[in-house]
């Protein structure tokens, strides 16, 4: 297979491969999906031929994202996504709790989305400042 990419497209592909592999493997410890590591390594092995030397380093003969790549803002993008997902999941869970976790149907879907929207508005305005737990 041959894929032709511009330099910018290749750079974006590196970002997407890294993010995808990070999502799949970052919490797995030693039980990693090594085939995803292999694809990431292979993509990063093309960096030198694309004059992107600073984005790759070699560990045990395998190409991997360099510390410069990892510290270049990619984790800020991941963190932004995680923050957004945290609040969306929390809003839905709280809304479903408020509705006693009844199964969602066409009859109560609008109520659920309204409750979610209210929680999202609260989080956008105050973050988690107004969340408290009763012990």
Short mmCIF file of N, CA and C in Angstrom, two decimals, residues 13-133:
data_model
loop_
_atom_site.label_atom_id
_atom_site.label_comp_id
_atom_site.label_asym_id
_atom_site.label_seq_id
_atom_site.Cartn_x
_atom_site.Cartn_y
_atom_site.Cartn_z
N UNK A 13 -0.97 13.09 11.00
CA UNK A 13 -1.09 11.65 11.16
C UNK A 13 -0.27 11.17 12.36
N UNK A 14 0.91 11.73 12.56
CA UNK A 14 1.70 11.39 13.74
C UNK A 14 0.93 11.73 15.01
N UNK A 15 0.33 12.93 15.03
CA UNK A 15 -0.47 13.33 16.19
C UNK A 15 -1.61 12.34 16.43
N UNK A 16 -2.34 12.01 15.38
CA UNK A 16 -3.48 11.11 15.54
C UNK A 16 -3.05 9.72 15.98
N UNK A 17 -1.95 9.22 15.43
CA UNK A 17 -1.46 7.89 15.83
C UNK A 17 -1.05 7.91 17.30
N UNK A 18 -0.36 8.96 17.70
CA UNK A 18 0.09 9.06 19.09
C UNK A 18 -1.12 9.14 20.03
N UNK A 19 -2.07 10.00 19.71
CA UNK A 19 -3.26 10.15 20.56
C UNK A 19 -4.03 8.84 20.63
N UNK A 20 -4.23 8.20 19.50
CA UNK A 20 -4.96 6.93 19.48
C UNK A 20 -4.26 5.87 20.31
N UNK A 21 -2.95 5.75 20.16
CA UNK A 21 -2.21 4.76 20.91
C UNK A 21 -2.21 5.11 22.39
N UNK A 22 -2.13 6.38 22.70
CA UNK A 22 -2.15 6.81 24.10
C UNK A 22 -3.49 6.46 24.74
N UNK A 23 -4.58 6.70 24.03
CA UNK A 23 -5.91 6.37 24.56
C UNK A 23 -6.03 4.86 24.78
N UNK A 24 -5.56 4.09 23.83
CA UNK A 24 -5.68 2.63 23.94
C UNK A 24 -4.75 2.03 25.00
N UNK A 25 -3.55 2.57 25.15
CA UNK A 25 -2.54 1.89 25.94
C UNK A 25 -2.11 2.58 27.23
N UNK A 26 -2.43 3.84 27.43
CA UNK A 26 -1.85 4.57 28.55
C UNK A 26 -2.23 4.00 29.91
N UNK A 27 -3.35 3.34 30.03
CA UNK A 27 -3.80 2.80 31.31
C UNK A 27 -3.62 1.28 31.41
N UNK A 28 -2.97 0.68 30.44
CA UNK A 28 -2.89 -0.79 30.39
C UNK A 28 -1.65 -1.36 31.05
N UNK A 29 -0.70 -0.54 31.43
CA UNK A 29 0.51 -1.07 32.06
C UNK A 29 1.26 -1.99 31.12
N UNK A 30 1.60 -3.17 31.60
CA UNK A 30 2.36 -4.12 30.77
C UNK A 30 1.46 -4.91 29.82
N UNK A 31 0.14 -4.76 29.94
CA UNK A 31 -0.80 -5.48 29.09
C UNK A 31 -1.19 -4.61 27.88
N UNK A 32 -0.19 -4.05 27.21
CA UNK A 32 -0.42 -3.13 26.10
C UNK A 32 -0.87 -3.86 24.84
N UNK A 33 -1.55 -3.13 23.98
CA UNK A 33 -1.83 -3.60 22.63
C UNK A 33 -0.57 -3.28 21.81
N UNK A 34 0.34 -4.23 21.74
CA UNK A 34 1.64 -3.96 21.13
C UNK A 34 1.53 -3.72 19.62
N UNK A 35 0.47 -4.23 18.99
CA UNK A 35 0.35 -3.98 17.55
C UNK A 35 0.12 -2.50 17.28
N UNK A 36 -0.51 -1.78 18.21
CA UNK A 36 -0.67 -0.34 18.05
C UNK A 36 0.66 0.37 18.29
N UNK A 37 1.44 -0.11 19.25
CA UNK A 37 2.78 0.42 19.44
C UNK A 37 3.61 0.25 18.16
N UNK A 38 3.48 -0.92 17.54
CA UNK A 38 4.25 -1.20 16.32
C UNK A 38 3.89 -0.24 15.19
N UNK A 39 2.60 0.04 15.03
CA UNK A 39 2.17 0.97 13.98
C UNK A 39 2.70 2.37 14.28
N UNK A 40 2.58 2.79 15.54
CA UNK A 40 3.11 4.10 15.93
C UNK A 40 4.61 4.16 15.65
N UNK A 41 5.34 3.13 16.05
CA UNK A 41 6.79 3.09 15.81
C UNK A 41 7.11 3.18 14.32
N UNK A 42 6.35 2.48 13.52
CA UNK A 42 6.60 2.49 12.08
C UNK A 42 6.38 3.88 11.50
N UNK A 43 5.28 4.53 11.90
CA UNK A 43 5.04 5.89 11.41
C UNK A 43 6.16 6.84 11.83
N UNK A 44 6.57 6.76 13.08
CA UNK A 44 7.62 7.65 13.55
C UNK A 44 8.97 7.35 12.90
N UNK A 45 9.14 6.13 12.40
CA UNK A 45 10.40 5.79 11.73
C UNK A 45 10.57 6.57 10.42
N UNK A 46 9.51 7.13 9.89
CA UNK A 46 9.58 7.92 8.66
C UNK A 46 9.95 9.39 8.94
N UNK A 47 10.01 9.79 10.19
CA UNK A 47 10.33 11.18 10.51
C UNK A 47 11.66 11.66 9.93
N UNK A 48 12.75 10.91 10.08
CA UNK A 48 14.02 11.41 9.53
C UNK A 48 13.96 11.67 8.02
N UNK A 49 13.29 10.80 7.28
CA UNK A 49 13.22 11.01 5.83
C UNK A 49 12.34 12.20 5.46
N UNK A 50 11.57 12.68 6.41
CA UNK A 50 10.71 13.85 6.20
C UNK A 50 11.29 15.10 6.86
N UNK A 51 12.57 15.01 7.25
CA UNK A 51 13.26 16.13 7.92
C UNK A 51 12.58 16.52 9.23
N UNK A 52 12.02 15.54 9.93
CA UNK A 52 11.38 15.75 11.22
C UNK A 52 12.15 15.01 12.31
N UNK A 53 13.45 15.21 12.29
CA UNK A 53 14.35 14.49 13.19
C UNK A 53 14.01 14.69 14.66
N UNK A 54 13.56 15.87 15.03
CA UNK A 54 13.31 16.15 16.45
C UNK A 54 12.08 15.43 17.00
N UNK A 55 11.26 14.86 16.12
CA UNK A 55 10.04 14.21 16.58
C UNK A 55 10.23 12.74 16.93
N UNK A 56 11.40 12.19 16.62
CA UNK A 56 11.62 10.76 16.81
C UNK A 56 12.90 10.52 17.61
N UNK A 57 12.86 9.46 18.41
CA UNK A 57 14.07 8.97 19.05
C UNK A 57 14.03 7.45 18.94
N UNK A 58 15.17 6.85 19.11
CA UNK A 58 15.26 5.40 18.97
C UNK A 58 15.60 4.79 20.31
N UNK A 59 14.78 3.81 20.71
CA UNK A 59 14.99 3.09 21.95
C UNK A 59 15.02 1.61 21.59
N UNK A 60 16.12 0.96 21.92
CA UNK A 60 16.30 -0.45 21.56
C UNK A 60 16.07 -0.69 20.07
N UNK A 61 16.53 0.26 19.26
CA UNK A 61 16.42 0.12 17.81
C UNK A 61 15.06 0.43 17.23
N UNK A 62 14.11 0.82 18.07
CA UNK A 62 12.76 1.12 17.58
C UNK A 62 12.50 2.62 17.63
N UNK A 63 11.90 3.11 16.56
CA UNK A 63 11.52 4.52 16.51
C UNK A 63 10.35 4.74 17.46
N UNK A 64 10.41 5.84 18.18
CA UNK A 64 9.30 6.18 19.06
C UNK A 64 9.20 7.70 19.14
N UNK A 65 8.05 8.20 19.56
CA UNK A 65 7.92 9.66 19.68
C UNK A 65 8.97 10.20 20.65
N UNK A 66 9.61 11.26 20.27
CA UNK A 66 10.65 11.85 21.12
C UNK A 66 10.03 12.63 22.27
N UNK A 67 10.87 12.96 23.25
CA UNK A 67 10.37 13.80 24.35
C UNK A 67 9.96 15.16 23.82
N UNK A 68 10.64 15.65 22.80
CA UNK A 68 10.25 16.94 22.21
C UNK A 68 8.84 16.85 21.63
N UNK A 69 8.54 15.74 20.97
CA UNK A 69 7.18 15.54 20.45
C UNK A 69 6.18 15.50 21.60
N UNK A 70 6.47 14.68 22.61
CA UNK A 70 5.54 14.49 23.72
C UNK A 70 5.35 15.76 24.54
N UNK A 71 6.35 16.62 24.57
CA UNK A 71 6.25 17.86 25.35
C UNK A 71 5.83 19.05 24.49
N UNK A 72 5.51 18.80 23.23
CA UNK A 72 5.20 19.88 22.30
C UNK A 72 3.74 20.29 22.24
N UNK A 73 2.95 19.88 23.19
CA UNK A 73 1.56 20.31 23.22
C UNK A 73 0.54 19.21 23.00
N UNK A 74 1.00 18.03 22.64
CA UNK A 74 0.05 16.94 22.36
C UNK A 74 -0.71 16.54 23.61
N UNK A 75 -0.06 16.58 24.76
CA UNK A 75 -0.75 16.19 25.99
C UNK A 75 -1.74 17.26 26.45
N UNK A 76 -1.52 18.50 26.05
CA UNK A 76 -2.52 19.53 26.35
C UNK A 76 -3.80 19.24 25.58
N UNK A 77 -3.66 18.79 24.34
CA UNK A 77 -4.84 18.43 23.54
C UNK A 77 -5.57 17.25 24.17
N UNK A 78 -4.82 16.27 24.64
CA UNK A 78 -5.42 15.11 25.31
C UNK A 78 -6.11 15.55 26.59
N UNK A 79 -5.47 16.43 27.36
CA UNK A 79 -6.06 16.91 28.62
C UNK A 79 -7.34 17.70 28.36
N UNK A 80 -7.36 18.51 27.31
CA UNK A 80 -8.59 19.25 26.97
C UNK A 80 -9.73 18.28 26.68
N UNK A 81 -9.42 17.23 25.94
CA UNK A 81 -10.43 16.21 25.63
C UNK A 81 -10.90 15.52 26.91
N UNK A 82 -9.97 15.15 27.77
CA UNK A 82 -10.33 14.47 29.01
C UNK A 82 -11.20 15.36 29.90
N UNK A 83 -10.86 16.65 29.99
CA UNK A 83 -11.68 17.57 30.78
C UNK A 83 -13.10 17.64 30.23
N UNK A 84 -13.21 17.77 28.93
CA UNK A 84 -14.53 17.84 28.30
C UNK A 84 -15.32 16.56 28.56
N UNK A 85 -14.69 15.41 28.38
CA UNK A 85 -15.36 14.13 28.60
C UNK A 85 -15.75 13.96 30.06
N UNK A 86 -14.89 14.39 30.98
CA UNK A 86 -15.19 14.29 32.41
C UNK A 86 -16.51 15.01 32.70
N UNK A 87 -16.62 16.25 32.25
CA UNK A 87 -17.82 17.02 32.56
C UNK A 87 -19.05 16.47 31.84
N UNK A 88 -18.90 16.00 30.61
CA UNK A 88 -20.05 15.43 29.90
C UNK A 88 -20.53 14.14 30.56
N UNK A 89 -19.60 13.28 30.94
CA UNK A 89 -19.99 12.02 31.60
C UNK A 89 -20.59 12.31 32.96
N UNK A 90 -19.98 13.21 33.72
CA UNK A 90 -20.51 13.56 35.03
C UNK A 90 -21.91 14.14 34.90
N UNK A 91 -22.12 15.03 33.95
CA UNK A 91 -23.45 15.63 33.75
C UNK A 91 -24.48 14.56 33.43
N UNK A 92 -24.14 13.63 32.56
CA UNK A 92 -25.11 12.58 32.21
C UNK A 92 -25.38 11.66 33.40
N UNK A 93 -24.34 11.30 34.12
CA UNK A 93 -24.53 10.42 35.29
C UNK A 93 -25.39 11.11 36.35
N UNK A 94 -25.14 12.38 36.61
CA UNK A 94 -25.96 13.10 37.59
C UNK A 94 -27.41 13.25 37.12
N UNK A 95 -27.59 13.52 35.84
CA UNK A 95 -28.94 13.63 35.30
C UNK A 95 -29.68 12.30 35.40
N UNK A 96 -29.01 11.22 35.07
CA UNK A 96 -29.64 9.90 35.17
C UNK A 96 -29.93 9.55 36.62
N UNK A 97 -29.04 9.90 37.52
CA UNK A 97 -29.28 9.69 38.96
C UNK A 97 -30.53 10.46 39.40
N UNK A 98 -30.63 11.73 38.97
CA UNK A 98 -31.79 12.54 39.32
C UNK A 98 -33.09 11.91 38.83
N UNK A 99 -33.00 11.14 37.77
CA UNK A 99 -34.18 10.47 37.21
C UNK A 99 -34.25 9.02 37.69
N UNK A 100 -33.58 8.72 38.79
CA UNK A 100 -33.58 7.38 39.40
C UNK A 100 -33.13 6.28 38.43
N UNK A 101 -32.26 6.64 37.51
CA UNK A 101 -31.69 5.69 36.56
C UNK A 101 -32.75 4.90 35.78
N UNK A 102 -33.91 5.54 35.57
CA UNK A 102 -34.93 4.85 34.78
C UNK A 102 -34.46 4.73 33.33
N UNK A 103 -34.86 3.66 32.67
CA UNK A 103 -34.44 3.48 31.27
C UNK A 103 -34.84 4.68 30.42
N UNK A 104 -33.97 5.08 29.53
CA UNK A 104 -34.24 6.23 28.67
C UNK A 104 -35.13 5.78 27.52
N UNK A 105 -36.16 6.57 27.29
CA UNK A 105 -37.10 6.28 26.20
C UNK A 105 -37.47 7.61 25.52
N UNK A 106 -38.27 7.51 24.50
CA UNK A 106 -38.70 8.74 23.83
C UNK A 106 -39.53 9.62 24.76
N UNK A 107 -40.13 9.01 25.79
CA UNK A 107 -40.94 9.78 26.74
C UNK A 107 -40.11 10.64 27.69
N UNK A 108 -38.91 10.21 28.03
CA UNK A 108 -38.12 10.97 29.01
C UNK A 108 -36.78 11.48 28.46
N UNK A 109 -36.52 11.27 27.18
CA UNK A 109 -35.26 11.70 26.59
C UNK A 109 -35.09 13.21 26.69
N UNK A 110 -36.14 13.95 26.44
CA UNK A 110 -36.08 15.42 26.51
C UNK A 110 -35.74 15.87 27.93
N UNK A 111 -36.34 15.22 28.92
CA UNK A 111 -36.04 15.56 30.32
C UNK A 111 -34.56 15.29 30.61
N UNK A 112 -34.06 14.16 30.14
CA UNK A 112 -32.66 13.82 30.36
C UNK A 112 -31.75 14.88 29.74
N UNK A 113 -31.99 15.23 28.48
CA UNK A 113 -31.11 16.21 27.82
C UNK A 113 -31.20 17.58 28.48
N UNK A 114 -32.38 17.95 28.95
CA UNK A 114 -32.51 19.23 29.66
C UNK A 114 -31.69 19.22 30.95
N UNK A 115 -31.77 18.13 31.68
CA UNK A 115 -30.99 18.02 32.92
C UNK A 115 -29.48 18.04 32.62
N UNK A 116 -29.07 17.32 31.59
CA UNK A 116 -27.66 17.33 31.20
C UNK A 116 -27.23 18.75 30.86
N UNK A 117 -28.04 19.44 30.08
CA UNK A 117 -27.70 20.82 29.69
C UNK A 117 -27.58 21.73 30.91
N UNK A 118 -28.43 21.53 31.90
CA UNK A 118 -28.35 22.34 33.13
C UNK A 118 -27.04 22.07 33.87
N UNK A 119 -26.67 20.81 33.97
CA UNK A 119 -25.41 20.48 34.64
C UNK A 119 -24.21 21.04 33.85
N UNK A 120 -24.24 20.90 32.54
CA UNK A 120 -23.14 21.42 31.72
C UNK A 120 -23.02 22.93 31.91
N UNK A 121 -24.16 23.64 31.93
CA UNK A 121 -24.13 25.09 32.14
C UNK A 121 -23.51 25.41 33.50
N UNK A 122 -23.87 24.65 34.51
CA UNK A 122 -23.29 24.84 35.85
C UNK A 122 -21.78 24.62 35.82
N UNK A 123 -21.35 23.54 35.18
CA UNK A 123 -19.92 23.24 35.13
C UNK A 123 -19.15 24.30 34.33
N UNK A 124 -19.77 24.80 33.26
CA UNK A 124 -19.10 25.83 32.47
C UNK A 124 -18.93 27.11 33.28
N UNK A 125 -19.90 27.40 34.13
CA UNK A 125 -19.84 28.61 34.94
C UNK A 125 -18.96 28.45 36.17
N UNK A 126 -19.04 27.30 36.84
CA UNK A 126 -18.38 27.14 38.13
C UNK A 126 -17.42 25.97 38.24
N UNK A 127 -17.23 25.22 37.18
CA UNK A 127 -16.39 24.03 37.28
C UNK A 127 -16.98 23.09 38.32
N UNK A 128 -16.14 22.57 39.20
CA UNK A 128 -16.63 21.65 40.24
C UNK A 128 -16.77 22.34 41.59
N UNK A 129 -16.68 23.67 41.61
CA UNK A 129 -16.72 24.41 42.88
C UNK A 129 -17.98 24.14 43.70
N UNK A 130 -19.10 23.88 43.06
CA UNK A 130 -20.35 23.71 43.77
C UNK A 130 -20.72 22.24 44.02
N UNK A 131 -19.81 21.35 43.71
CA UNK A 131 -20.07 19.92 43.95
C UNK A 131 -19.66 19.59 45.37
N UNK A 132 -20.54 18.91 46.07
CA UNK A 132 -20.21 18.44 47.42
C UNK A 132 -20.75 17.02 47.59
N UNK A 133 -20.16 16.30 48.49
CA UNK A 133 -20.58 14.94 48.76
C UNK A 133 -21.04 14.87 50.22
#
